[in-house]
Amino acid sequence: MKTINLWINGESTASGSKETFENFNPATGQVYAQVALGTKDDVDRAVQAAKKALHGPWGKMPLRARCDLLSRVADRIDERREEFLKAEIADTGKPIGLASKIDIPRGAANFRIFSDMLKAHGSESFWQDTDDGLGAMHYVTREPIGVIGVICPWNLPLLLMTWKVAPALAAGNTVVVKPSEETPATATLLGEVMREVGVPDGVYNVVHGFGKDSVGEALVQHPEVSAITFTGETTTGKHIMKSSANHLKKLSFELGGKNPAIIFEEADIDRAVAGTLRSAFANCGQVCLCSERVYVARSIFDTFVEKLKSQAELIAMGDPWATTTTMGPLISKTHQQKVESYFKLAKEEGAQVITGGELAKLEGDFDQGYFVKPTIWTGLSEQARCVKEEIFGPVCHIQPFDDEEEVIKMANDTEYGLCAALWTQDVSRAHRVSSQIRAGMVWVNTWYLRDLRTPFGGMKASGLGREGGIHSLNFYSELKNICVKL
Ligand code: NAD
């Protein structure tokens, strides 16, 4: 059986306690690896290594050399693409079609983009007139914050981790990563890549384990970790905020969502159906940006529901390595049970099940996998728990609406504010409605079209701060104003 170790100070290492935990392949439901279970002492070992690197070769390295090394990390991920794919697919069960287009190449691209961005970035400067007529010059420099704790979810393991690690390292920090306990493999593989390309020991560390009373909490509470960057559930974000308060750590949070998709009557209905098929069911609904609430103009409601149903029923589940598979399993048995509990709740709340609403039974090697059917409900009240709570599975509820004002109100009636997708051919409406949606990102006639230079993040309970482009670099830097009086 495969063992996945911690990665501390440039080497693969067992946990101090020698304990391990099991890692399941969600497509087969079988244990495929044992993972080293980190301890509080392991977290401290990693933080000390990160601190030493910060004050050693990494801290002294010129920006250009640092950025060149990070570009080589991207190249090396590309060269070892097959191993990264194998690791990510074993951990998540996601189809090769998805992992090979999104997870691995975009994980590599993060290193290229943030190193290029930092090299190209200038700085603010201001000339100030003074009473003596001689003036003063202000200019701003960018310094690393220190050791950054990186806490990651399981839905896009490499992509979301490197989205934090790449700008953190480009800005000169060192990191201790706590991957999700469900998906430890690619984070450790990245340690090997860092060493191969010559990133100094201690710059990138990985400690595996759980959240509460485990590695996650130890990292958050470590006095020498200066900032925490976290992606995960809103409730976990609240815990982290409380337990990091004593040390006033800098925090960046990407949290949950209950995102609306709105289809107006003038929309190109086939494009809207294809887009909503993606936005509701991509990655088995396990993307924070997924549309779990779909609002459709009453005049096209029946046609839209029928078309989405027939497309959803064509989704193929099964062997993640088969190019014909279009949807994988949920991440774990526990998550499958959670989604199943919403299938039951939806019926109790009065939903009409248009399609799905049950576990998917597969044959052969995959009969123990955590598969569920893509599910569409109608008929729920806007106050139903299935319409209010983030489910994080391949589910959506479709509600009809009569006018723009009403649908904006319904879309905004949520504690979350991550994103929205609008489908319309009316340009004025696109701008008018976008400006009234309380969410960090609005897509019009598309969904999840990302440009890494743009701000990414949520309003309200969906997050704190923004990632992407200069927003990431600013979070991972201390800005210093230097004023020189002439
Ligand atoms: P989670 O909050 O359960 O876990 C995320 C990470 O936090 C894991 O590594 C976990 O071990 C750790 N953790 C848990 N409790 C902790 C604690 N008390 N202290 C420190 N660390 C702790 O989330 P998940 O189930 O892995 O991911 C799914 C969630 O992530 C969904 O809510 C989804 O919307 C959200 N998400 C958001 C974004 C975004 O960009 N907004 C992106 C992806 C996922």
PDB file of C-alpha atoms in Angstrom, residues 6 52 78 97 104 115 122 141 186 192 196 200 234 238 242 245 251 274 359 419 443-444 459-460 470:
ATOM      1  CA  LEU A   6       4.744  14.787   5.475  1.00  0.00           C
ATOM      2  CA  LYS A  52      14.952  29.362   8.924  1.00  0.00           C
ATOM      3  CA  ASP A  78       4.024  19.810 -16.583  1.00  0.00           C
ATOM      4  CA  GLY A  97     -11.320  14.895 -18.837  1.00  0.00           C
ATOM      5  CA  ILE A 104      -3.180  19.948 -13.127  1.00  0.00           C
ATOM      6  CA  SER A 115       5.996  34.928 -10.814  1.00  0.00           C
ATOM      7  CA  GLY A 122       5.935  48.410 -10.233  1.00  0.00           C
ATOM      8  CA  THR A 141       8.147  48.707  -1.043  1.00  0.00           C
ATOM      9  CA  THR A 186      -0.559  16.204  -4.815  1.00  0.00           C
ATOM     10  CA  GLU A 192       9.435  16.644  -4.571  1.00  0.00           C
ATOM     11  CA  GLU A 196      14.053  18.937  -7.880  1.00  0.00           C
ATOM     12  CA  PRO A 200      15.676  25.869  -0.843  1.00  0.00           C
ATOM     13  CA  THR A 234     -17.968  29.145   6.328  1.00  0.00           C
ATOM     14  CA  LYS A 238     -15.481  31.240  11.866  1.00  0.00           C
ATOM     15  CA  LYS A 242     -11.716  32.903  16.682  1.00  0.00           C
ATOM     16  CA  ALA A 245      -7.497  36.109  17.255  1.00  0.00           C
ATOM     17  CA  LEU A 251      -6.568  36.276   7.342  1.00  0.00           C
ATOM     18  CA  ALA A 274     -25.539  24.070 -21.522  1.00  0.00           C
ATOM     19  CA  LEU A 359     -27.630   7.396  -4.989  1.00  0.00           C
ATOM     20  CA  CYS A 419     -21.070  34.486  -7.396  1.00  0.00           C
ATOM     21  CA  TRP A 443     -20.819  35.947 -14.957  1.00  0.00           C
ATOM     22  CA  VAL A 444     -23.046  36.969 -17.884  1.00  0.00           C
ATOM     23  CA  MET A 459     -19.146  39.020  -0.061  1.00  0.00           C
ATOM     24  CA  LYS A 460     -21.065  38.361   3.178  1.00  0.00           C
ATOM     25  CA  ILE A 470      -2.508  42.136  -7.440  1.00  0.00           C
TER      26      ILE A 470
END
